[in-house]
Coordinates of C-alpha atoms in Angstrom, one line a residue:
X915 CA 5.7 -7.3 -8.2
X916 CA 3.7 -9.0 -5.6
X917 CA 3.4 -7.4 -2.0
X918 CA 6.3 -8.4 0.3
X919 CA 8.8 -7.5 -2.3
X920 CA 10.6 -5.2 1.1
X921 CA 10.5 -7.6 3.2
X922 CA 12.3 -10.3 1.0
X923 CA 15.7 -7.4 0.1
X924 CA 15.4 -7.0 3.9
X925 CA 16.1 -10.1 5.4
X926 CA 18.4 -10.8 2.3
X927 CA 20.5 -7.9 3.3
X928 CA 20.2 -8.0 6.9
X929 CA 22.5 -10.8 7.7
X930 CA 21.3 -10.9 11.7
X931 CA 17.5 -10.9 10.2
X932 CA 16.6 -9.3 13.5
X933 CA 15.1 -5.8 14.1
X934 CA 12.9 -3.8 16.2
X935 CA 9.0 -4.5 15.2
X936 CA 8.7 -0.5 13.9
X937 CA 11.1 -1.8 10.9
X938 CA 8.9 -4.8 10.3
X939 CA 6.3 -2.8 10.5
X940 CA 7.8 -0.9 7.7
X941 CA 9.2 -3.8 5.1
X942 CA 6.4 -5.8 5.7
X943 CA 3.3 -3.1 4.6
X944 CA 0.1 -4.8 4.2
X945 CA 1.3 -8.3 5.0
X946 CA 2.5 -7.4 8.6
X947 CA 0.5 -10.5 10.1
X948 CA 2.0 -12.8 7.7
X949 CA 5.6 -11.6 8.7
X950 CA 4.6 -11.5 12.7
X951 CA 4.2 -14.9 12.1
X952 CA 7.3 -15.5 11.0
X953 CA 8.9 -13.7 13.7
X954 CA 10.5 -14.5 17.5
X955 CA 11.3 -12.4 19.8
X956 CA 15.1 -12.6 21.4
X957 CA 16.4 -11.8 24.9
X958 CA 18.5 -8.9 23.1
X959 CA 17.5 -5.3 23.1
X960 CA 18.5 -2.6 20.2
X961 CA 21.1 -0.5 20.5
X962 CA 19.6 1.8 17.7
X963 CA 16.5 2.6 16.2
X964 CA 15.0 3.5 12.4
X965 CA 14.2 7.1 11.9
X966 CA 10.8 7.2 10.9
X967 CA 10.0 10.5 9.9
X968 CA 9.4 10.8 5.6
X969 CA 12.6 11.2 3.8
X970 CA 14.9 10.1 6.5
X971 CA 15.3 5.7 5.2
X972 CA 18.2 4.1 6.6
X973 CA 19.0 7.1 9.3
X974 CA 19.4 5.3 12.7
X975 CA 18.3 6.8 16.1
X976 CA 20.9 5.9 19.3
X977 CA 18.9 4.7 21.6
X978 CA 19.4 5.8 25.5
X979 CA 18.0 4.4 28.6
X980 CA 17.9 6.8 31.4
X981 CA 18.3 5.5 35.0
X982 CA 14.6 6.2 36.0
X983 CA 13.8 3.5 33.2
X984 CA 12.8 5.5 30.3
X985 CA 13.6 4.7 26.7
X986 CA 14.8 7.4 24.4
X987 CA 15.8 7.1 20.6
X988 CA 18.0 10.7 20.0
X989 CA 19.5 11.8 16.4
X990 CA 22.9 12.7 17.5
X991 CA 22.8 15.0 14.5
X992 CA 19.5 16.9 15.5
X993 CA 19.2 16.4 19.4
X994 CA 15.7 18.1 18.8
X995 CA 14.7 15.1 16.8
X996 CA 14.0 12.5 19.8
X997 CA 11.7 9.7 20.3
X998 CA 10.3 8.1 23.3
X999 CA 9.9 4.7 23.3
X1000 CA 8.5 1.4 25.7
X1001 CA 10.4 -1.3 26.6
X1002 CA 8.4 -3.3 23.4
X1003 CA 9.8 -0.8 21.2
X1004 CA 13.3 -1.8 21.6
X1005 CA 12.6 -5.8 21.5
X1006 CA 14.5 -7.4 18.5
X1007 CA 12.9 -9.7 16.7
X1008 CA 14.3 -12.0 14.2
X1009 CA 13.3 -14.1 11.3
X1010 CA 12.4 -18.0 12.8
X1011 CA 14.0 -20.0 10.4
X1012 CA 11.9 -23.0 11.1
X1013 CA 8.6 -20.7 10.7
X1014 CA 9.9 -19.6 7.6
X1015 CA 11.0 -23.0 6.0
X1016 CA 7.3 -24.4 6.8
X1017 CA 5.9 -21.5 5.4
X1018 CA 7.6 -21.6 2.0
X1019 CA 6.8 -25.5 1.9
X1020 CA 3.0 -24.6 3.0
X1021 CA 2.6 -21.8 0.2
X1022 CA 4.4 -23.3 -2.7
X1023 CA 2.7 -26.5 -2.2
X1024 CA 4.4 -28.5 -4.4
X1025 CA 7.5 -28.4 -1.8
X1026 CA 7.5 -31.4 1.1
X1027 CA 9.3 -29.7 3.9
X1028 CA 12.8 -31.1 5.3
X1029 CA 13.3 -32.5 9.0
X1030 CA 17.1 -31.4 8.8
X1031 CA 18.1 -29.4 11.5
X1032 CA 18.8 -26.4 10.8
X1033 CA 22.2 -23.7 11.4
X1034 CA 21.0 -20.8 12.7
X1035 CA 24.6 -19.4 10.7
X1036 CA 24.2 -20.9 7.6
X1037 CA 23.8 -19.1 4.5
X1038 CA 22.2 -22.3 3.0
X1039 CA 19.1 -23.8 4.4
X1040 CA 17.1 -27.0 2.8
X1041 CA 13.3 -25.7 2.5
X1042 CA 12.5 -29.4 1.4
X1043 CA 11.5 -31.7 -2.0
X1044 CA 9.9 -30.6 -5.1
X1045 CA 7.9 -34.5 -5.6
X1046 CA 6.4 -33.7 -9.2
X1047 CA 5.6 -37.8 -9.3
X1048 CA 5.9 -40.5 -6.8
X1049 CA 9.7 -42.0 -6.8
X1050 CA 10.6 -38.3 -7.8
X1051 CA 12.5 -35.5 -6.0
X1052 CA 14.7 -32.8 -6.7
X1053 CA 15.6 -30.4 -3.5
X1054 CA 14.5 -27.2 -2.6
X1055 CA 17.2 -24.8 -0.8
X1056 CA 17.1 -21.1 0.0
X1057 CA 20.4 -19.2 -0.3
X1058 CA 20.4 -16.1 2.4
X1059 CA 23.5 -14.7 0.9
X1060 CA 24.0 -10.6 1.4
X1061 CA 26.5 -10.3 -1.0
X1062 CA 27.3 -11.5 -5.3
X1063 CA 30.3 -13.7 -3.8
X1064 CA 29.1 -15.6 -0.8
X1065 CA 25.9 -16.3 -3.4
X1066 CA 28.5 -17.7 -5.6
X1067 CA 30.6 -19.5 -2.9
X1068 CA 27.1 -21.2 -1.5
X1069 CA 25.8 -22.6 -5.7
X1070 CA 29.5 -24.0 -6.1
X1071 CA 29.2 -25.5 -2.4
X1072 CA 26.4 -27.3 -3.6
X1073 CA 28.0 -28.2 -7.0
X1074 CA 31.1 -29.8 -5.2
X1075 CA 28.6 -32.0 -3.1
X1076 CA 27.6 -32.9 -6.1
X1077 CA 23.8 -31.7 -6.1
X1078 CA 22.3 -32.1 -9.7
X1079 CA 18.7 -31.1 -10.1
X1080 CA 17.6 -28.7 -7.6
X1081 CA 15.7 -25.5 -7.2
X1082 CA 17.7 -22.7 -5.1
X1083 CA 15.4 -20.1 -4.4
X1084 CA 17.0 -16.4 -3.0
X1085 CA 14.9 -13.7 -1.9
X1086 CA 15.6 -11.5 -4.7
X1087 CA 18.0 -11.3 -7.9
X1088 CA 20.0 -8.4 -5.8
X1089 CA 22.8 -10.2 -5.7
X1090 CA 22.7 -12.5 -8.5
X1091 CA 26.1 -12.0 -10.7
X1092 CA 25.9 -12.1 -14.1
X1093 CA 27.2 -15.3 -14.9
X1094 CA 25.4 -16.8 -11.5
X1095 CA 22.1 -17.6 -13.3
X1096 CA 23.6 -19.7 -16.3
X1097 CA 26.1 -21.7 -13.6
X1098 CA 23.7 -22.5 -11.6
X1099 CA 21.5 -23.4 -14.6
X1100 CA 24.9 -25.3 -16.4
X1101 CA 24.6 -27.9 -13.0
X1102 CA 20.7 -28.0 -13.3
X1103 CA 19.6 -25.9 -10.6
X1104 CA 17.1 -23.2 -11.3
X1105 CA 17.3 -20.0 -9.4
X1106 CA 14.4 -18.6 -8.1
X1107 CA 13.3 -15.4 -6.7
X1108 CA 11.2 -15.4 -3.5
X1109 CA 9.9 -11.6 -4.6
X1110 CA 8.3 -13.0 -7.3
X1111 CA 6.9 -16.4 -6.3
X1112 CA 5.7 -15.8 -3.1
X1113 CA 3.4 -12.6 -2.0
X1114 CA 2.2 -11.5 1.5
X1115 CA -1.4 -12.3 1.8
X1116 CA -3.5 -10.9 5.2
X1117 CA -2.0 -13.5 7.0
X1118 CA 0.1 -15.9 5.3
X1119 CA 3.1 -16.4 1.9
X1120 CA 0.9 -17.5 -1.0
X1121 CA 2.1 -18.6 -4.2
X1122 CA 1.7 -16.6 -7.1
X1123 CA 1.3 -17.8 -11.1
X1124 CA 5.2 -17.3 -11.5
X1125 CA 5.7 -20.8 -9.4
X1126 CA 3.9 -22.5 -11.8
X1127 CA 5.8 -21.4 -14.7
X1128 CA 9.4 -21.8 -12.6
X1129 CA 8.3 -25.2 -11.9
X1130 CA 7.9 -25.8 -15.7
X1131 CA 11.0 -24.7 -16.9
X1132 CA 13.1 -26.4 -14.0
X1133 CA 11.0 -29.6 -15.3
X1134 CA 12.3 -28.7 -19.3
X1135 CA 15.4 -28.3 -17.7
X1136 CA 15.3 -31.7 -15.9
X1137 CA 13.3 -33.7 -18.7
X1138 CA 15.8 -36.3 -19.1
X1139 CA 16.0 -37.1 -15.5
X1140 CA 12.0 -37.5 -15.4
X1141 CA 9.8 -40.6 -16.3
X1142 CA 9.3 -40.2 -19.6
X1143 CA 5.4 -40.4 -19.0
X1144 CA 6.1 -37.1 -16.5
X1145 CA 3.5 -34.4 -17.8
X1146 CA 3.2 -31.2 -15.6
X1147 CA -0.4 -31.8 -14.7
X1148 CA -0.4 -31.2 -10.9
X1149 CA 0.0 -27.5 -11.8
X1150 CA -2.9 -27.5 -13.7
X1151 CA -5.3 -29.6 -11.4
X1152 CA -4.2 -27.0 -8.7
X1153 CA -5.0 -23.8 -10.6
X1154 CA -8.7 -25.2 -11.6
X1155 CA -8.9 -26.2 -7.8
X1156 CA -8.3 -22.6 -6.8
X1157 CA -10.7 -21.4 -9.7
X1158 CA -13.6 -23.7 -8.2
X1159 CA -12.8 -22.0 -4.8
X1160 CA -13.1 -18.2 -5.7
X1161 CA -16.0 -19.1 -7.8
X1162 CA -17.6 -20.7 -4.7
X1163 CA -16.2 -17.9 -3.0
X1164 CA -17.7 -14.8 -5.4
X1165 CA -20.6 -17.2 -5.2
X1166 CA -21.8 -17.0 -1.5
X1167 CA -20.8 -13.2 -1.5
X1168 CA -23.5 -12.1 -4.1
X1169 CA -25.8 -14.0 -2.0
X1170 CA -25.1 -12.3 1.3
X1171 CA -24.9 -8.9 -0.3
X1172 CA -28.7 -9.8 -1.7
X1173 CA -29.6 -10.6 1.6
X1174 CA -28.0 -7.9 3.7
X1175 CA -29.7 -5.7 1.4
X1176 CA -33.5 -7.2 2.5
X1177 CA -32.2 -6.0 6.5
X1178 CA -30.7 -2.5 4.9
X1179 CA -34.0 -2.0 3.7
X1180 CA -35.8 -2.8 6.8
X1181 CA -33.7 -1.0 9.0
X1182 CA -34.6 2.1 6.4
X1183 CA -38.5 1.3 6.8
X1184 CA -37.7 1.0 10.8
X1185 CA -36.6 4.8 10.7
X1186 CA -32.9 3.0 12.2
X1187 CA -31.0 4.3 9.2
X1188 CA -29.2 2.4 6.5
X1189 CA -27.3 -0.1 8.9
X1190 CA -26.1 -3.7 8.3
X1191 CA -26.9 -6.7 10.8
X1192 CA -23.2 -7.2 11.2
X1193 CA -19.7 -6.9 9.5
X1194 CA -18.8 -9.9 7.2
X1195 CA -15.4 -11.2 7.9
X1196 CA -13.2 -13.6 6.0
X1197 CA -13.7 -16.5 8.7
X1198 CA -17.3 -16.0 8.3
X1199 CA -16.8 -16.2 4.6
X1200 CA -15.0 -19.3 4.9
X1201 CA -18.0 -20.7 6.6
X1202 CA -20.7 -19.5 4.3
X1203 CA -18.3 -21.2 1.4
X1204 CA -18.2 -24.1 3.4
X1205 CA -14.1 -23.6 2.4
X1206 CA -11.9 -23.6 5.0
X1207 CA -10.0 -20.0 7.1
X1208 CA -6.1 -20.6 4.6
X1209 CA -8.3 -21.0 1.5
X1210 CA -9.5 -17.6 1.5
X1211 CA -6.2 -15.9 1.4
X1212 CA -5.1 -17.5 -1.5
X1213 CA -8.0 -17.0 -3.3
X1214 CA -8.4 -13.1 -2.2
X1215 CA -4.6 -12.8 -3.0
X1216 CA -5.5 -14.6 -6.7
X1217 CA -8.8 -12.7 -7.5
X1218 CA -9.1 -8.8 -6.6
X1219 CA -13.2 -8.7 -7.4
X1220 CA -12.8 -11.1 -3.9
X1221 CA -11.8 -8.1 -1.8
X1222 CA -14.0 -5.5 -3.7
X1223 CA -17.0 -7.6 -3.3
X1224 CA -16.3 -8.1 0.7
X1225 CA -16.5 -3.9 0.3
X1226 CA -19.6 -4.0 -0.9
X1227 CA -21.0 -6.0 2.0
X1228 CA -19.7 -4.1 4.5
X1229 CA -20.9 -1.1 3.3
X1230 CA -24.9 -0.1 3.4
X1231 CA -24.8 2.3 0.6
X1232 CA -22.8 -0.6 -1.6
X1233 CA -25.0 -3.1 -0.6
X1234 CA -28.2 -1.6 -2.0
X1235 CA -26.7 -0.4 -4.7
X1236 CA -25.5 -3.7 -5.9
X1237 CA -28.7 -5.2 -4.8
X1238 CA -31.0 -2.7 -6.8
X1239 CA -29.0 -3.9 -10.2
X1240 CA -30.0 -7.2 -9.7
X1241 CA -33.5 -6.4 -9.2
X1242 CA -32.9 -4.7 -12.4

């Protein structure tokens, strides 16, 4: 399952999408800059607060504020267990629904995002178009529906406006009914799964291989409503585009790595120690690559021997042991 499968089942079943940033810190794991950027802060403060401590997941704190200003998060079932917290701690923020429909359009790609408004208190909001071919669109909606009959009550919504042809994507299956799948699919709309489509890179959604292969079977499911010279190319052109990149990428790696391991060396023969000239970051990597900063996320999140090779160049040891095999 790709990373951010928590944070999807928590704003599914959080129906406010709002909390304090400890719990986003916790749904969100490694992908904690991508969700911060999907975040706002709002004028309202908590009135409880996640108990942290291992084994204790989905105990809430009360929180108190004492009249010389301090913040205090008490377990009204241990008093011993207490926590003091800053006026930050106890900021809510919630899910930007704008940020999150433009960053589902961003990472899927094949998605042209809508200019509806957009209801804060809807369950049902219109990410965009899928466009597989000039002249032809199907829409894209996300259903945030915390229960098996509002998800229901939403698909035949769409089905009484008469919407044939459209991908409705949900954060997970949770709530999908039995029978909700084949409906859905019995009107031509494909359900969809954020879990598995989209992952949390260091800072951004990316699209995973399971898109691709959604995409297909909503077009097998469409065919008659497509050109009959439609072919699911664009995929294709798109995955060899992203192959090109982490090549260039694992590319301008190697190199570095063979040269930090000429200033290792020297800094060995200087009596300094086995020390590197600097730390190589992704944007720096971007620019050696000549690719640009949002590339490398999608490549990293598509190619692991991309983030085990960036290892290798920030470490000394690493470095001129990878160097030494190539002399080899």
């Amino acid at each position: 399952m790709p990373t951010g499968a928590s944070f999807w089942k928590f704003i599914e079943t959080r129906a406010s999408r709002a909390a304090v940033a400890a719990e986003w810190r916790m749904v969100a794991d490694a992908g904690l800059p991508a969700v911060q950027g999907l975040l706002a802060p709002l004028e309202t403060l908590a009135e409880d607060y996640p108990d942290l401590r291992p084994g204790s997941s989905g105990r809430r704190m009360r929180i108190v504020r004492h009249s010389d200003g301090s913040i205090v998060a008490i377990d009204e079932r241990d008093y011993q267990n207490r926590v003091v917290l800053g006026h930050g701690d106890v900021v809510l923020h919630r899910v930007d629904l704008h940020k999150l429909r433009k960053s589902i359009a961003d990472a899927l790609g094949d998605v042209r995002i809508s200019r509806t408004s957009i209801d804060e208190g809807s369950a049902t909001l219109q990410v965009g178009t899928w466009e597989p071919k000039k002249g032809v669109s199907f829409p894209v909606y996300l259903l945030l529906c915390g229960h098996p009959r509002r998800l229901r009550e939403e698909l035949l919504a769409l089905v009484s406006a008469q919407i044939g042809g459209a991908i409705l994507l949900t954060p997970t299956r949770t709530f999908w009914a039995e029978d909700f799948d084949a409906t859905a699919r019995q009107w031509k709309m494909l359900p969809v799964p954020l879990c598995e489509v989209l992952t949390l890179s260091a800072a951004s959604l990316v699209a995973t291989d399971a898109w691709e292969e959604y995409l297909q079977a909503f077009a097998q499911m469409i065919r008659k409503s497509l050109p009959g010279s439609y072919r699911q190319s664009k995929p294709r052109a798109k995955r060899a585009e992203l192959t090109a990149k982490i090549e260039k990428l694992k590319k301008a790696l190697k190199e570095y790595i063979y040269s930090a391991r000429d200033c290792v060396v020297a800094s060995i023969d200087a009596n300094r120690g086995a020390a590197l000239p600097k730390t190589l970051t992704k944007v720096e990597l971007a620019k050696l690559a000549e690719l640009k900063p949002y590339h490398i996320s999608r490549c990293f999140a598509a190619d692991p021997q991309l983030r085990r090779l960036l290892e290798i160049a920030n470490d000394p040891e690493q470095v001129l042991e990878f160097g030494r095999k190539r002399r080899g």
